[in-house]
Amino acid sequence: MKVPAGRLDRAYEAHREEFETAALRVLRSGWYVMGEELASFERQYADYIGTKSCVGLGNGLDALWIAFKALGIGAGDEVIVQSNAFIACVMGVTINGATPVFVEPNEYFLLDPAGIEDQITSRTKAILVVHLYGQAADMGAVMDIAKRHGLLVVEDCAQSHDATWNGVRTGSFGDIGCFSFYPSKNLGGFGDGGAVTLNDPALNEKVRTIRNYGSQKRYYNEMVGTNSRLDEIQAALLAVRLQYMDEITQERRTLAENYRNGIINPAIALPAVCPGAGHVWHQFVIRSKKRDALKAYLAEKEIGTIIHYPIPPHLSQAYDYLNIPKGALPVAERMADEVLSLPLYGGMTNSEQQYVIDALNGFHG
Ligand SMILES: *Cc1c(COP(=O)(O)O)cnc(C)c1O
């Protein structure tokens, strides 16, 4: 049996008619960018997350750097971020000229609040919280620290649509929540897409201005902005998928539970769930000291897996200039050597999953 690391066709087929009806409606409307579909999706998504506003953008990386730009964070400023983040999280900080300051993750793969205060300096402006793999970080602790030190909080929710901390959705705690709707995300579109969620009306206007060449009124440009818009087709398709978010999350939780109950192998550590976190399992990430052998063994059985992520940001070539040596962030470095994401996708069948579980349980390394 062949089980790929991920697949998107089945989730499309599950609601094919509605997707096709929505796409055709936009094609026939004669209006393709910055119209009613976007305005309607923005209202729905803000309501869903529980913020006053949502602004649709071109992708998740844009959501991050535009968020920091709108918050006035740039050269000379420091932003605290976890050391095992995805590279785009860090780029969201550095595109504006700000400096990332890394804090090691806890056993949940998330920013460890206990490590934050040691890293705060007079230049620290914000904390970037990444709800990695679909699990919410401890937002109670993070917001407490931010409040005490007068720091802004940006949430990277690219992997955490519908994830909650103490029952409240991620993207509603900090000053800005940043989302990606890349096709493989839990709320995925059919191309690139992103958004920010926020409450402050002035910040909302600022993000809207930045995404549209720095202008609110056509051809009157108050600042140097960019072009980053969620187009009408994506907005219409995302609105269809948003209606099924409960179903999407529930299916992923069931699949994750099957893995958690089914995988029994001393060479494999299962992911831990933090009390208070409503996990949405964007990735099901196991750890193994024999990770590379395990990945090769699974590949031989035609089971696809992905390493999220093989190189921590501070060791990637892009960030040579930060001059952080190997060994400086040992927790993240060890994770990069041990993590492996198992297949988990909408429409995954029981027999596919059992095949993966049996293979894992038969691994001796
Ligand atoms: C996918 C992702 C991004 C970037 O989103 P794009 O839409 O691909 O630009 C940022 N942060 C995290 C945690 C992601 O998973």
mmCIF file with all atom_site columns, C-alpha atoms in Angstrom, residues 61 64-66 68-70 72-79 89-101 123 125 319 321-322:
data_model
loop_
_atom_site.group_PDB
_atom_site.id
_atom_site.type_symbol
_atom_site.label_atom_id
_atom_site.label_alt_id
_atom_site.label_comp_id
_atom_site.label_asym_id
_atom_site.label_entity_id
_atom_site.label_seq_id
_atom_site.pdbx_PDB_ins_code
_atom_site.Cartn_x
_atom_site.Cartn_y
_atom_site.Cartn_z
_atom_site.occupancy
_atom_site.B_iso_or_equiv
_atom_site.pdbx_formal_charge
_atom_site.auth_seq_id
_atom_site.auth_comp_id
_atom_site.auth_asym_id
_atom_site.auth_atom_id
_atom_site.pdbx_PDB_model_num
ATOM 1  C CA . LEU A 1 61  ? 4.832  35.143 5.327  1.00 0.00 ? 61  LEU A CA 1
ATOM 2  C CA . LEU A 1 64  ? 3.952  38.026 9.510  1.00 0.00 ? 64  LEU A CA 1
ATOM 3  C CA . TRP A 1 65  ? 6.153  40.770 8.087  1.00 0.00 ? 65  TRP A CA 1
ATOM 4  C CA . ILE A 1 66  ? 3.228  43.103 7.480  1.00 0.00 ? 66  ILE A CA 1
ATOM 5  C CA . PHE A 1 68  ? 5.581  43.549 12.394 1.00 0.00 ? 68  PHE A CA 1
ATOM 6  C CA . LYS A 1 69  ? 5.762  46.498 10.009 1.00 0.00 ? 69  LYS A CA 1
ATOM 7  C CA . ALA A 1 70  ? 2.310  47.704 11.075 1.00 0.00 ? 70  ALA A CA 1
ATOM 8  C CA . GLY A 1 72  ? 6.380  49.625 13.958 1.00 0.00 ? 72  GLY A CA 1
ATOM 9  C CA . ILE A 1 73  ? 8.997  46.948 14.611 1.00 0.00 ? 73  ILE A CA 1
ATOM 10 C CA . GLY A 1 74  ? 12.184 47.198 12.541 1.00 0.00 ? 74  GLY A CA 1
ATOM 11 C CA . ALA A 1 75  ? 15.928 47.831 12.632 1.00 0.00 ? 75  ALA A CA 1
ATOM 12 C CA . GLY A 1 76  ? 17.354 47.945 16.155 1.00 0.00 ? 76  GLY A CA 1
ATOM 13 C CA . ASP A 1 77  ? 14.411 46.065 17.653 1.00 0.00 ? 77  ASP A CA 1
ATOM 14 C CA . GLU A 1 78  ? 14.480 42.536 19.032 1.00 0.00 ? 78  GLU A CA 1
ATOM 15 C CA . VAL A 1 79  ? 11.716 39.950 18.778 1.00 0.00 ? 79  VAL A CA 1
ATOM 16 C CA . CYS A 1 89  ? 8.468  32.857 11.211 1.00 0.00 ? 89  CYS A CA 1
ATOM 17 C CA . VAL A 1 90  ? 11.981 34.226 11.526 1.00 0.00 ? 90  VAL A CA 1
ATOM 18 C CA . MET A 1 91  ? 11.879 35.859 8.092  1.00 0.00 ? 91  MET A CA 1
ATOM 19 C CA . GLY A 1 92  ? 8.726  37.678 9.162  1.00 0.00 ? 92  GLY A CA 1
ATOM 20 C CA . VAL A 1 93  ? 10.909 39.355 11.780 1.00 0.00 ? 93  VAL A CA 1
ATOM 21 C CA . THR A 1 94  ? 14.074 39.940 9.761  1.00 0.00 ? 94  THR A CA 1
ATOM 22 C CA . ILE A 1 95  ? 12.450 41.259 6.547  1.00 0.00 ? 95  ILE A CA 1
ATOM 23 C CA . ASN A 1 96  ? 11.742 44.430 8.541  1.00 0.00 ? 96  ASN A CA 1
ATOM 24 C CA . GLY A 1 97  ? 15.338 44.582 9.787  1.00 0.00 ? 97  GLY A CA 1
ATOM 25 C CA . ALA A 1 98  ? 14.528 43.442 13.320 1.00 0.00 ? 98  ALA A CA 1
ATOM 26 C CA . THR A 1 99  ? 16.618 40.824 15.144 1.00 0.00 ? 99  THR A CA 1
ATOM 27 C CA . PRO A 1 100 ? 15.248 37.459 16.287 1.00 0.00 ? 100 PRO A CA 1
ATOM 28 C CA . VAL A 1 101 ? 16.232 36.355 19.788 1.00 0.00 ? 101 VAL A CA 1
ATOM 29 C CA . ARG A 1 123 ? 15.594 46.509 22.712 1.00 0.00 ? 123 ARG A CA 1
ATOM 30 C CA . LYS A 1 125 ? 9.680  44.916 21.397 1.00 0.00 ? 125 LYS A CA 1
ATOM 31 C CA . TYR A 1 319 ? 21.030 33.352 9.122  1.00 0.00 ? 319 TYR A CA 1
ATOM 32 C CA . TYR A 1 321 ? 24.907 36.670 9.749  1.00 0.00 ? 321 TYR A CA 1
ATOM 33 C CA . LEU A 1 322 ? 23.402 36.186 13.202 1.00 0.00 ? 322 LEU A CA 1
#
